[in-house]
Amino acid sequence: MLVAIESMAVQTLDTVVVTGTRTERLSRESPVRTEVVSRDDIEVIHARDLKEALQYVPGLQLREIHGKSGSEVWMQGLNADRVLILVDGMPVSPTTGSSVDVTQLSLLDVERVEVVKGATSALYGSAAMGGMVNIITRRIPRGVELQGVIDGGTYGEQNPDGDERFGTQHGRLQASAGGEQWRGRLALDENASEGIDPDPSSWAQPGDEFTRRSGEGRLEWHGNDERSLVYAQVSRFEEDTESRTQSDLNADNLPDNLTKVGELSRERRSGGVHWRSESGVRWTLDGVSEDMREATVKQVEGLQFDFRDAEYGVSRYSTRLELPFIGQHQWLFGFDYTPENLNQYKDGESELQCGIDCEDAERDAYEFYLQDAWKLHPDWEVLLGARYQNDSDFGDHVSPKLNVRYQWLQQADLDVFARAGVGSGFRVPNLKERYYVFDHSSLGYMVLGNPALEPESSVSWQAGLGLLWQQNLSVDFNLYYNDLDDLIQTDFDSLQNGIVYYRYLNIDRARTWGAELTTRVWLHDSVQLNGGYTWLRSEDKATGEELTRRPRHQITAAIDWMPAQYDWMASLRWRAQSDELVSTESGTRSPGWGVLDLKLNVDVTDQLRLFGGIDNLFDRQRDFTRAGEDFAPIAGRYPYVGIRVALGS
C-alpha cells in the first residue's frame, strides 16, 4: 500500500491524461485542466460505483435523479443533461433518456476516472456543454491475475425491517490472463441494498431497495512490437429496484401505499484497432453499440397500473489520426458517427409524439473535428480546435475552442504555470425532450415533449494557475464563467380535466460563474492533506434571480495517515455544502450540510487486505418531514467491513 499512497501525492498535476486534448499529456502540461481519480484512490475509499468514486471531487454535485433510484452529475452549475459520461471516450446510454445514472456504472478494472469541467463540445460534440467524466479502463497485463472483493454494511435501525444487521452486500470478482499477444479478462460485480427507512413502521421508504449486477468480458491482441492493439469487449448490466412512497390516489378511493417496481438491462458491445508508428503517428478505429431496456409498473395493494416499457439505443463509430509534432504543430483529426433511437410504451400504447404511426424516434449525427497544438515558444502553447456537426434533424453547426498554456516558472523544485481557454458549447434536444409524453395522469400531471425545440448553446470561459513544489505541494486555482442560451426546461402548459400539463420549452437564458481552489500537501512522509473549495454563483438572465439547486459554497477535505513502519492507513474524508435555493416563488432553501467519512485499510499480506469504515460518521440526515425542501443526504451513519484478495502477477 505504501507505493499506492506515494503515487497519490502528485497525481493531481503529474498524471498522464487524455480526455482534455484526446492526446496523452501530463496533467500539469495539458492546456486543458483535467482532474483525476486514480485506481489507488478508488481502492482507498472503497468505491463500489462511479458515484462513490466521484463524491470527493471538488465542485461536483451528485444529485438524486427525480423519480428514480440513482444519482447524476452536475458541474459548474450546469445540470446532468449537459454533462457527458464516457467509457474510454465512448458514450454511455442515458438512463433517464437525458442524464446518466452514475450508480449504475460499476468500477470493473478501472485505471482512472478523468473529469474535465466547462464546454468541451469542440472535441466531444453535443451534451458536453458543462463538461465530462471519462472512465479509463485498464489494459490487460501479461501474466495471470485473480482479484476478489466482498464487503457489507448496515444502516442499523434504519434498515427497512428495523433490524440492526447487514442490509447491504457487495462482491466483485476479476480474472485475467495474458501472454505476449493474446490476453483476456472476465469480471463480475453485484451490489445490493435492502433500502433505507428512518421509520420502518410507515409505508414510505426514502432509500430504495435495489440489486445491481454487472458482467464484462474483454479480449485483446497485441502486436509483437506492442505498437498495435486489436480488442473486443462485451458487457451487461442489470438492475432491479423497488421504491415505496405515499401516493395521492385517495380521490379514487384507493389506498395511499404506492410501490414502483423496475427492471433495467444494458448491453454494451465495443471493439477497435489502435496503432502507432515508430515516428509517433497514432491511428485508432473504435466502435460501440449499447442497448438499454427498462420496464416499470406501479401497484397499490395488488392493483397494478402504468405498465411502462422503454428501449433506448446509442452507437458511436469513431476514427482518429494523431500526428507527432512537425515543427511547431501537432495535428489531430477525427470523425464520429452517432445514431440513436428511443421508443416507449405505456399500457401497450406508444408514448412518443413523433407523427402518425410513429413508434420509434431516431436521429443521427456526422461529426468532424480537428485540433492543432501550436508550440509558439518553449513557454507558450496554443491549442486550437473546432468540430463540425451535421445533425439529421438540426443541420450544420460548428463549435470552436481556444486554449492557452504559459509556463511561468520551471526550476528543479518549483513549477508554476497558467492556463486559459474559451469554448463553444452546443447541445441538440434529446429524443425524450422532443417526443416523449410522460403520462402521470394517475398522479395528476403529464409532461409533454416538444418537437419544435431548438438546440441549446453556450460560451464557456476558464482560467487558472497551477503550482507544484518539490513533489510535496500542489495548488490549482481556477476561475470559470458559463453563458447559456435557449436552455430547455419544463414549463406550465395548461390545466385540463384536473390534470396539470407541462411542456419542454426553450425558455431560459442563464449564466453561472465562480472560482475553485484545490490543494494537496505532504506534511510528513506518512501524512497527506488535500482539499478543495468551490464558490458558485448563478443567474436567470431574464429575471436576475438565482437558479435553484446550486449551492454557493462547497468544500472537500481529506487527511490520509499511513505510518511508515506499519502496513495500514487511516483516512478522514469531509464533504460539505452551503444551503441552496429550492423554489424561486416561495424562497424556500434547503439547509447546508456536511458529512465526515472514516476509511481504514490494513494489508495483512501482499495479497490480502482488510478494510472498513464508517460513512456519515456523525449521522447527518435530511429532515424527512420537509419533502421536496430538504436535500441533505438520505443515508445516515453507515458502518461497513470488507476483504480484498489479489493473487497472481
XYZ file of C-alpha atoms in Angstrom:
649
model
C 0.000 0.000 0.000
C 2.958 2.345 0.513
C 3.548 2.613 -3.246
C -0.122 3.379 -3.826
C -0.176 6.141 -1.242
C 3.030 7.725 -2.530
C 1.605 7.848 -6.051
C -1.421 9.734 -4.736
C 0.812 12.598 -3.624
C 1.374 14.052 -7.085
C -1.405 12.598 -9.202
C -3.299 15.890 -9.425
C -0.675 17.531 -11.649
C 1.706 14.709 -12.610
C -0.649 12.080 -14.064
C -0.886 11.169 -17.753
C -4.343 12.202 -19.003
C -6.105 12.027 -22.369
C -9.598 13.499 -22.018
C -8.879 17.236 -22.239
C -6.972 17.077 -25.538
C -7.638 13.488 -26.746
C -3.848 13.054 -26.745
C -1.607 11.731 -23.984
C -0.295 14.549 -21.781
C 0.941 15.020 -18.254
C -1.877 16.756 -16.410
C 0.314 19.743 -15.491
C 1.472 20.105 -19.133
C -2.009 19.979 -20.652
C -3.582 23.286 -21.770
C -6.933 21.870 -20.601
C -7.376 21.310 -16.866
C -8.146 17.659 -16.093
C -8.843 16.223 -12.635
C -8.123 12.574 -11.904
C -9.492 9.928 -9.564
C -6.839 7.211 -9.728
C -7.150 3.486 -9.257
C -5.357 3.880 -5.916
C -7.895 6.496 -4.808
C -10.758 4.187 -5.754
C -9.301 1.379 -3.638
C -8.502 3.614 -0.660
C -12.063 4.996 -0.445
C -13.647 1.594 -1.233
C -15.767 2.992 -4.086
C -18.299 0.477 -5.399
C -19.595 2.543 -8.328
C -18.855 5.731 -10.237
C -20.911 7.883 -7.865
C -18.777 6.853 -4.886
C -15.586 7.414 -6.913
C -16.642 10.990 -7.742
C -18.092 12.126 -4.428
C -14.865 13.734 -3.169
C -14.005 15.564 -6.426
C -14.184 19.315 -5.669
C -17.038 21.184 -7.304
C -19.064 18.187 -8.459
C -22.670 17.857 -7.306
C -24.130 14.356 -7.182
C -27.896 14.806 -7.329
C -30.649 12.271 -6.832
C -32.476 11.604 -10.108
C -36.079 12.725 -9.753
C -38.439 9.755 -9.598
C -35.659 7.144 -9.843
C -33.189 5.324 -7.647
C -29.837 6.780 -8.632
C -27.621 9.851 -8.962
C -26.488 12.218 -11.713
C -23.541 14.630 -12.049
C -23.744 18.441 -12.150
C -20.724 20.670 -12.883
C -20.139 24.414 -12.538
C -23.858 24.980 -12.048
C -24.869 23.041 -15.196
C -27.171 20.080 -14.701
C -26.626 16.472 -15.749
C -28.304 16.796 -19.170
C -25.302 18.931 -20.111
C -22.576 16.660 -18.672
C -21.274 13.863 -20.886
C -20.406 10.463 -19.348
C -17.962 8.314 -21.329
C -16.181 4.972 -21.035
C -12.844 5.058 -22.873
C -14.053 8.094 -24.784
C -17.284 6.457 -25.979
C -20.797 7.467 -24.786
C -22.977 5.704 -22.223
C -26.745 5.499 -22.793
C -28.612 7.931 -20.504
C -30.791 6.046 -18.046
C -33.479 8.699 -17.931
C -33.386 9.473 -21.647
C -31.307 12.564 -20.872
C -28.887 12.017 -17.950
C -26.738 9.051 -16.918
C -27.261 7.345 -13.555
C -23.684 7.046 -12.264
C -24.661 4.490 -9.597
C -25.223 2.036 -12.467
C -21.591 2.198 -13.615
C -19.551 -0.307 -11.621
C -15.775 0.011 -11.413
C -14.721 -3.175 -13.170
C -10.955 -2.870 -13.684
C -10.923 0.913 -13.954
C -7.481 2.504 -14.313
C -8.651 6.051 -13.533
C -11.524 8.490 -13.950
C -10.842 11.824 -15.661
C -13.006 14.923 -15.140
C -12.981 17.984 -17.417
C -15.143 20.968 -16.444
C -16.502 23.516 -18.892
C -17.687 23.276 -22.501
C -15.853 20.585 -24.487
C -18.214 20.350 -27.466
C -15.365 21.103 -29.890
C -13.847 17.691 -29.130
C -16.798 15.621 -27.934
C -19.912 17.105 -29.522
C -23.434 17.561 -28.210
C -24.203 17.121 -24.485
C -20.711 18.224 -23.390
C -21.740 21.834 -22.651
C -20.967 21.527 -18.950
C -18.057 19.114 -19.083
C -17.490 15.395 -18.987
C -16.497 12.361 -16.965
C -14.400 9.743 -18.769
C -13.826 6.290 -17.264
C -10.482 4.919 -18.484
C -10.311 1.127 -18.232
C -7.142 -0.807 -17.526
C -5.315 -2.616 -20.311
C -4.921 -6.342 -19.649
C -1.403 -7.042 -18.284
C 0.754 -10.055 -19.026
C 0.569 -12.974 -16.622
C -2.320 -14.322 -14.584
C -4.266 -12.237 -12.083
C -7.232 -13.004 -9.842
C -8.904 -10.420 -7.605
C -11.906 -10.691 -5.334
C -13.691 -8.208 -3.073
C -16.509 -8.821 -0.580
C -17.970 -6.160 1.693
C -21.167 -5.328 3.515
C -22.635 -2.775 5.870
C -25.676 -1.728 7.835
C -27.916 1.296 8.344
C -28.718 -0.022 11.812
C -32.223 0.811 12.985
C -32.878 2.372 9.573
C -32.752 -0.984 7.839
C -36.276 -1.425 6.398
C -37.208 -4.055 8.982
C -35.584 -2.125 11.841
C -33.156 -4.982 12.490
C -29.522 -3.916 13.015
C -27.931 -6.385 10.613
C -26.114 -6.215 7.290
C -28.553 -4.517 4.920
C -26.100 -4.102 2.039
C -23.871 -6.612 0.293
C -21.300 -6.137 -2.434
C -18.989 -8.532 -4.251
C -16.596 -8.296 -7.182
C -14.520 -10.952 -8.974
C -11.980 -10.282 -11.730
C -9.713 -12.726 -13.550
C -7.270 -12.054 -16.380
C -4.632 -13.974 -18.291
C -2.181 -12.503 -20.757
C 0.624 -13.715 -22.971
C 2.836 -11.905 -25.446
C -0.033 -11.361 -27.882
C -3.365 -12.748 -26.677
C -4.891 -11.509 -23.425
C -8.343 -11.893 -21.871
C -10.316 -10.718 -18.857
C -13.594 -11.613 -17.141
C -15.187 -9.526 -14.396
C -18.392 -9.735 -12.326
C -19.877 -7.318 -9.810
C -23.031 -7.328 -7.678
C -24.174 -4.564 -5.339
C -27.403 -4.903 -3.323
C -29.211 -2.870 -0.680
C -32.450 -3.519 1.169
C -33.025 0.238 1.296
C -33.077 2.966 3.948
C -36.107 3.647 6.140
C -35.878 6.042 9.132
C -39.396 4.984 10.153
C -39.855 1.238 9.468
C -43.403 1.399 10.861
C -44.546 3.609 7.954
C -45.008 2.565 4.336
C -42.835 5.201 2.665
C -39.144 4.284 2.296
C -36.815 7.167 1.281
C -33.923 4.898 0.265
C -34.925 2.434 -2.465
C -34.215 -1.274 -2.416
C -32.002 -2.340 -5.327
C -29.831 -5.076 -6.780
C -27.287 -4.155 -9.465
C -25.320 -6.772 -11.401
C -22.523 -6.175 -13.935
C -20.539 -8.568 -16.104
C -17.747 -7.937 -18.589
C -15.558 -9.911 -20.964
C -12.642 -8.473 -22.932
C -10.194 -9.977 -25.435
C -7.041 -8.223 -26.697
C -4.434 -8.976 -29.355
C -1.130 -7.131 -29.108
C 1.393 -6.871 -31.926
C 4.900 -8.201 -31.429
C 6.237 -4.661 -31.106
C 3.482 -3.545 -28.677
C 2.615 -0.746 -31.120
C -0.679 -2.261 -32.248
C -3.774 -3.434 -30.397
C -6.994 -5.106 -31.502
C -9.706 -5.554 -28.878
C -13.297 -6.695 -28.456
C -15.437 -6.303 -25.349
C -18.957 -7.168 -24.255
C -20.673 -6.170 -21.023
C -24.105 -6.413 -19.458
C -25.714 -4.536 -16.596
C -28.967 -5.442 -14.799
C -30.831 -3.550 -12.109
C -33.911 -4.440 -10.057
C -35.436 -1.675 -7.933
C -38.385 -1.212 -5.618
C -39.468 2.173 -4.270
C -42.261 2.873 -1.793
C -43.983 6.248 -1.457
C -47.209 7.743 -0.176
C -49.444 8.428 -3.208
C -52.400 10.799 -3.522
C -54.801 8.332 -5.120
C -57.466 8.671 -2.436
C -59.655 10.572 -4.896
C -60.324 7.177 -6.462
C -60.822 5.551 -3.052
C -57.535 3.677 -3.379
C -55.036 3.126 -0.553
C -52.122 5.550 -0.494
C -49.352 2.941 -0.201
C -47.718 3.090 -3.638
C -44.962 0.730 -4.826
C -42.974 1.174 -8.023
C -41.060 -1.844 -9.301
C -38.473 -1.512 -12.055
C -36.193 -3.722 -14.125
C -33.412 -2.352 -16.309
C -30.827 -4.012 -18.537
C -27.999 -2.532 -20.594
C -25.926 -4.436 -23.139
C -22.750 -2.877 -24.495
C -20.579 -4.185 -27.326
C -17.354 -2.469 -28.339
C -14.222 -3.111 -30.334
C -11.440 -1.396 -32.166
C -7.941 -1.151 -33.535
C -5.178 1.075 -32.137
C -1.867 1.547 -33.973
C 1.169 3.776 -33.671
C 4.289 4.070 -35.807
C 7.889 4.393 -34.736
C 7.741 8.073 -35.698
C 4.820 8.742 -33.337
C 1.852 8.688 -35.724
C -1.214 7.235 -33.964
C -4.400 5.932 -35.569
C -7.463 4.498 -33.818
C -10.726 2.997 -35.004
C -13.346 2.332 -32.316
C -16.978 1.337 -32.289
C -19.579 0.856 -29.568
C -23.219 -0.168 -29.628
C -25.344 -0.036 -26.496
C -28.959 -1.092 -25.972
C -30.899 -0.291 -22.830
C -34.331 -1.583 -21.857
C -36.351 -0.515 -18.822
C -39.710 -1.800 -17.587
C -41.633 -0.338 -14.633
C -45.031 -0.872 -13.053
C -46.865 0.795 -10.170
C -49.005 -1.116 -7.736
C -51.258 -0.404 -4.788
C -52.064 -3.487 -2.697
C -52.406 -5.834 -5.648
C -53.755 -3.299 -8.146
C -51.186 -2.732 -10.924
C -51.196 0.159 -13.387
C -48.909 2.332 -15.530
C -47.027 -0.509 -17.218
C -44.101 1.183 -18.954
C -41.592 -0.369 -21.321
C -38.817 1.784 -22.814
C -35.924 0.980 -25.136
C -33.043 3.290 -25.914
C -30.109 2.608 -28.200
C -26.972 4.604 -28.926
C -23.945 3.764 -31.057
C -20.774 5.544 -31.991
C -18.232 4.751 -34.689
C -15.098 6.828 -34.374
C -11.701 7.152 -36.015
C -8.844 9.452 -35.063
C -5.440 10.297 -36.554
C -2.797 11.931 -34.346
C 0.414 13.265 -35.868
C 3.611 13.944 -33.910
C 4.963 17.466 -33.656
C 6.026 18.685 -37.078
C 7.895 21.879 -36.475
C 5.740 23.835 -34.023
C 2.475 21.988 -34.720
C 0.885 18.728 -33.620
C -2.312 17.918 -35.538
C -5.251 15.754 -34.564
C -8.075 14.786 -36.955
C -11.192 12.813 -36.069
C -14.577 11.637 -37.271
C -17.594 10.372 -35.272
C -20.884 8.932 -36.449
C -23.560 8.633 -33.749
C -27.049 7.172 -34.321
C -29.611 6.821 -31.531
C -33.208 5.697 -31.155
C -35.921 5.681 -28.482
C -39.290 4.004 -28.050
C -41.541 3.813 -25.032
C -44.948 2.330 -24.306
C -47.433 2.768 -21.512
C -50.021 0.018 -21.169
C -49.187 -1.089 -24.723
C -49.619 2.377 -26.296
C -46.702 4.430 -27.612
C -45.834 7.480 -25.512
C -43.989 9.184 -28.359
C -45.474 12.026 -30.388
C -43.277 11.818 -33.483
C -46.011 11.538 -36.100
C -48.765 9.230 -37.298
C -47.995 5.557 -36.653
C -44.608 6.557 -35.209
C -43.302 4.129 -32.613
C -39.588 4.939 -32.772
C -37.868 8.318 -32.535
C -34.491 8.430 -34.269
C -31.649 10.820 -35.023
C -28.035 10.605 -36.108
C -25.079 12.932 -36.489
C -21.894 13.033 -38.565
C -19.128 14.994 -36.863
C -15.626 16.022 -37.941
C -13.134 17.642 -35.595
C -9.574 18.884 -35.755
C -7.081 20.238 -33.275
C -3.748 21.993 -33.604
C -1.363 22.058 -30.639
C 0.836 25.011 -31.568
C 4.102 25.392 -29.655
C 4.657 29.120 -30.126
C 7.604 29.213 -27.720
C 9.129 26.810 -25.179
C 6.955 28.554 -22.574
C 3.801 29.081 -24.673
C 1.385 26.586 -26.198
C -1.837 27.416 -28.041
C -4.479 24.753 -28.598
C -6.878 25.500 -31.442
C -9.796 23.229 -32.245
C -13.182 23.002 -33.909
C -15.922 20.441 -34.537
C -18.305 20.424 -37.472
C -21.558 18.587 -36.778
C -24.218 17.639 -39.288
C -27.325 16.509 -37.432
C -30.133 14.658 -39.210
C -32.726 16.905 -37.548
C -30.892 20.181 -36.855
C -28.494 20.619 -39.751
C -24.996 22.058 -39.517
C -23.180 23.528 -36.538
C -19.567 24.449 -35.798
C -18.123 24.531 -32.254
C -14.692 26.218 -31.937
C -12.329 26.341 -28.963
C -9.103 28.045 -27.919
C -6.825 27.096 -25.024
C -3.526 28.645 -23.970
C -0.877 27.432 -21.537
C 2.022 29.546 -20.271
C 4.970 28.072 -18.354
C 5.522 30.877 -15.880
C 8.402 29.338 -13.912
C 10.149 25.974 -14.075
C 13.004 25.114 -11.718
C 14.313 21.929 -10.165
C 11.876 22.100 -7.253
C 9.217 24.581 -8.420
C 6.812 24.513 -11.353
C 4.328 27.394 -11.898
C 2.072 27.702 -14.937
C -1.092 29.433 -16.151
C -3.968 28.151 -18.307
C -6.876 29.887 -20.019
C -9.479 28.830 -22.520
C -12.757 29.610 -24.202
C -15.049 27.054 -25.817
C -18.382 26.953 -27.565
C -20.968 24.587 -26.092
C -23.753 23.053 -28.130
C -26.500 20.550 -27.308
C -29.283 19.297 -29.531
C -32.536 18.419 -27.739
C -32.545 14.741 -26.849
C -35.250 12.402 -28.090
C -37.047 12.431 -24.748
C -37.359 16.211 -24.679
C -38.727 16.276 -28.237
C -41.063 13.307 -28.454
C -41.776 11.770 -25.074
C -45.169 12.034 -23.346
C -44.595 11.369 -19.638
C -48.075 10.349 -18.575
C -48.554 10.517 -14.807
C -52.221 11.432 -15.046
C -52.934 8.979 -12.215
C -50.840 11.332 -10.065
C -52.369 14.483 -11.530
C -49.797 15.641 -14.102
C -48.250 14.991 -17.521
C -45.026 16.205 -19.158
C -45.158 16.690 -22.928
C -42.285 16.607 -25.372
C -41.870 19.379 -27.906
C -40.771 18.521 -31.491
C -40.214 22.247 -32.159
C -37.342 22.601 -29.666
C -34.162 24.295 -30.855
C -30.581 23.422 -29.811
C -29.005 24.987 -26.731
C -25.754 26.923 -26.950
C -23.166 28.322 -24.567
C -19.813 30.036 -24.285
C -17.528 28.785 -21.512
C -14.503 30.714 -20.178
C -11.907 29.048 -17.937
C -8.662 30.457 -16.465
C -6.313 29.336 -13.734
C -2.896 28.952 -12.128
C -1.118 25.753 -11.116
C 1.835 25.169 -8.815
C 3.912 22.101 -7.960
C 6.684 22.368 -5.362
C 9.179 19.559 -4.617
C 6.515 16.945 -5.344
C 5.211 17.762 -1.845
C 2.748 20.551 -2.586
C 0.346 21.108 -5.454
C -2.093 24.009 -5.792
C -4.622 24.668 -8.544
C -6.710 27.866 -8.654
C -9.339 28.373 -11.361
C -12.000 30.869 -12.424
C -14.931 29.982 -14.690
C -17.833 31.687 -16.467
C -20.569 29.961 -18.485
C -23.048 31.943 -20.600
C -26.010 29.801 -21.745
C -28.790 30.467 -24.257
C -32.040 28.680 -25.159
C -31.820 26.271 -22.234
C -34.534 23.640 -22.293
C -36.728 23.449 -19.210
C -40.223 22.241 -18.363
C -42.850 24.941 -18.016
C -46.581 25.051 -17.275
C -48.675 24.435 -20.405
C -52.321 24.020 -19.384
C -54.815 22.611 -16.879
C -57.371 20.208 -18.357
C -59.846 17.975 -16.533
C -57.941 18.337 -13.281
C -54.601 17.328 -14.858
C -51.676 19.760 -14.982
C -49.761 19.659 -18.283
C -46.116 20.691 -18.539
C -44.098 21.034 -21.755
C -40.397 21.247 -22.667
C -39.600 24.758 -23.971
C -36.564 26.868 -24.932
C -37.255 29.454 -22.266
C -34.102 30.020 -20.264
C -31.075 32.246 -20.663
C -28.705 31.860 -17.767
C -25.155 32.230 -16.585
C -23.008 30.586 -13.942
C -19.654 31.770 -12.650
C -17.312 31.152 -9.781
C -13.915 30.051 -8.528
C -12.309 26.832 -7.375
C -9.212 26.104 -5.306
C -7.710 22.634 -4.861
C -4.572 21.699 -2.964
C -2.613 18.631 -1.925
C 0.298 18.660 0.536
C 2.523 16.172 2.298
C 3.050 17.342 5.887
C 5.234 14.339 6.643
C 6.291 11.112 4.951
C 3.188 9.479 6.396
C 0.596 12.307 6.422
C -1.083 13.820 3.399
C -3.713 16.583 3.301
C -5.831 17.580 0.340
C -8.882 19.704 -0.102
C -10.951 21.868 -2.358
C -13.238 24.875 -2.148
C -15.749 25.892 -4.843
C -17.635 29.194 -4.983
C -20.597 29.213 -7.375
C -22.967 31.953 -8.468
C -25.849 31.587 -10.938
C -28.449 33.833 -12.519
C -31.551 33.570 -14.652
C -30.776 36.343 -17.156
C -34.473 37.043 -17.775
C -35.358 37.696 -14.126
C -31.998 38.341 -12.469
C -32.826 35.700 -9.849
C -30.616 32.891 -8.563
C -31.039 29.474 -10.183
C -32.382 26.671 -7.996
C -30.361 23.749 -6.600
C -26.978 25.482 -6.926
C -25.210 25.902 -3.542
C -22.846 28.871 -3.364
C -20.167 27.061 -1.366
C -18.779 23.519 -1.487
C -15.851 22.122 0.473
C -13.975 18.821 0.370
C -11.104 17.891 2.684
C -9.128 14.746 3.432
C -6.399 13.513 5.769
C -4.556 10.303 4.851
C -2.277 8.847 7.513
C -0.004 5.854 6.970
C 2.767 5.238 9.497
C 5.840 4.119 7.569
C 6.518 1.208 9.929
C 3.012 -0.274 9.567
C 1.007 -1.687 6.664
C -2.180 0.206 7.372
C -3.754 3.514 6.503
C -6.491 5.672 8.024
C -8.359 8.361 6.092
C -10.855 11.028 7.059
C -12.892 12.494 4.167
C -15.171 15.507 4.649
C -17.595 16.979 2.108
C -19.948 19.842 2.758
C -22.053 22.451 1.021
C -23.974 25.586 1.933
C -27.723 25.971 1.687
C -29.363 26.084 -1.755
C -32.450 27.689 -3.242
C -35.295 25.200 -3.776
C -38.126 27.424 -5.004
C -37.917 30.863 -6.614
C -41.598 31.537 -5.880
C -41.502 30.801 -2.156
C -37.813 31.485 -1.479
C -37.506 28.097 0.276
C -33.923 26.983 0.822
C -32.585 23.547 1.612
C -30.213 23.749 4.616
C -26.492 23.276 4.267
C -24.910 20.036 5.380
C -21.598 18.292 5.945
C -20.610 14.625 6.108
C -17.442 13.094 7.600
C -16.361 9.621 6.421
C -13.761 7.341 8.015
C -11.821 4.827 5.861
C -9.440 2.114 7.117
C -7.155 -0.224 5.150
C -4.908 -2.960 6.587
C -2.579 -5.004 4.380
C -2.249 -8.351 6.152
C -0.028 -9.676 3.337
C 0.822 -8.527 -0.188
C -2.224 -10.465 -1.366
C -4.734 -9.811 1.426
C -6.262 -6.520 2.515
C -8.869 -5.976 5.212
C -10.832 -2.744 5.019
C -13.764 -0.977 6.561
C -15.103 2.357 7.590
C -17.980 4.492 8.750
C -19.660 6.761 6.231
C -21.517 9.776 7.632
C -19.787 9.364 10.980
C -21.944 11.976 12.746
C -25.234 10.758 11.241
C -26.192 13.923 9.281
C -29.517 13.307 7.510
C -32.254 15.373 5.937
C -35.489 16.246 7.692
C -37.877 13.750 6.091
C -40.917 15.812 7.143
C -39.750 18.519 4.699
C -40.207 16.517 1.492
C -39.003 18.498 -1.509
C -37.416 21.179 0.700
C -34.515 19.433 2.453
C -31.916 17.791 0.174
C -29.327 16.769 2.740
C -28.206 13.107 2.493
C -30.793 10.335 2.721
C -28.406 7.798 4.237
C -27.378 8.168 7.862
C -24.442 6.543 9.640
C -23.203 3.521 7.671
C -20.514 1.218 9.138
C -19.136 -1.490 6.831
C -16.326 -4.049 6.576
C -14.737 -5.944 3.709
C -11.909 -8.092 2.435
C -9.889 -7.877 -0.775
C -7.725 -10.684 -2.182
C -5.317 -10.277 -5.116
C -3.405 -13.266 -6.488
C -1.013 -13.725 -9.386
C 1.444 -11.493 -11.184
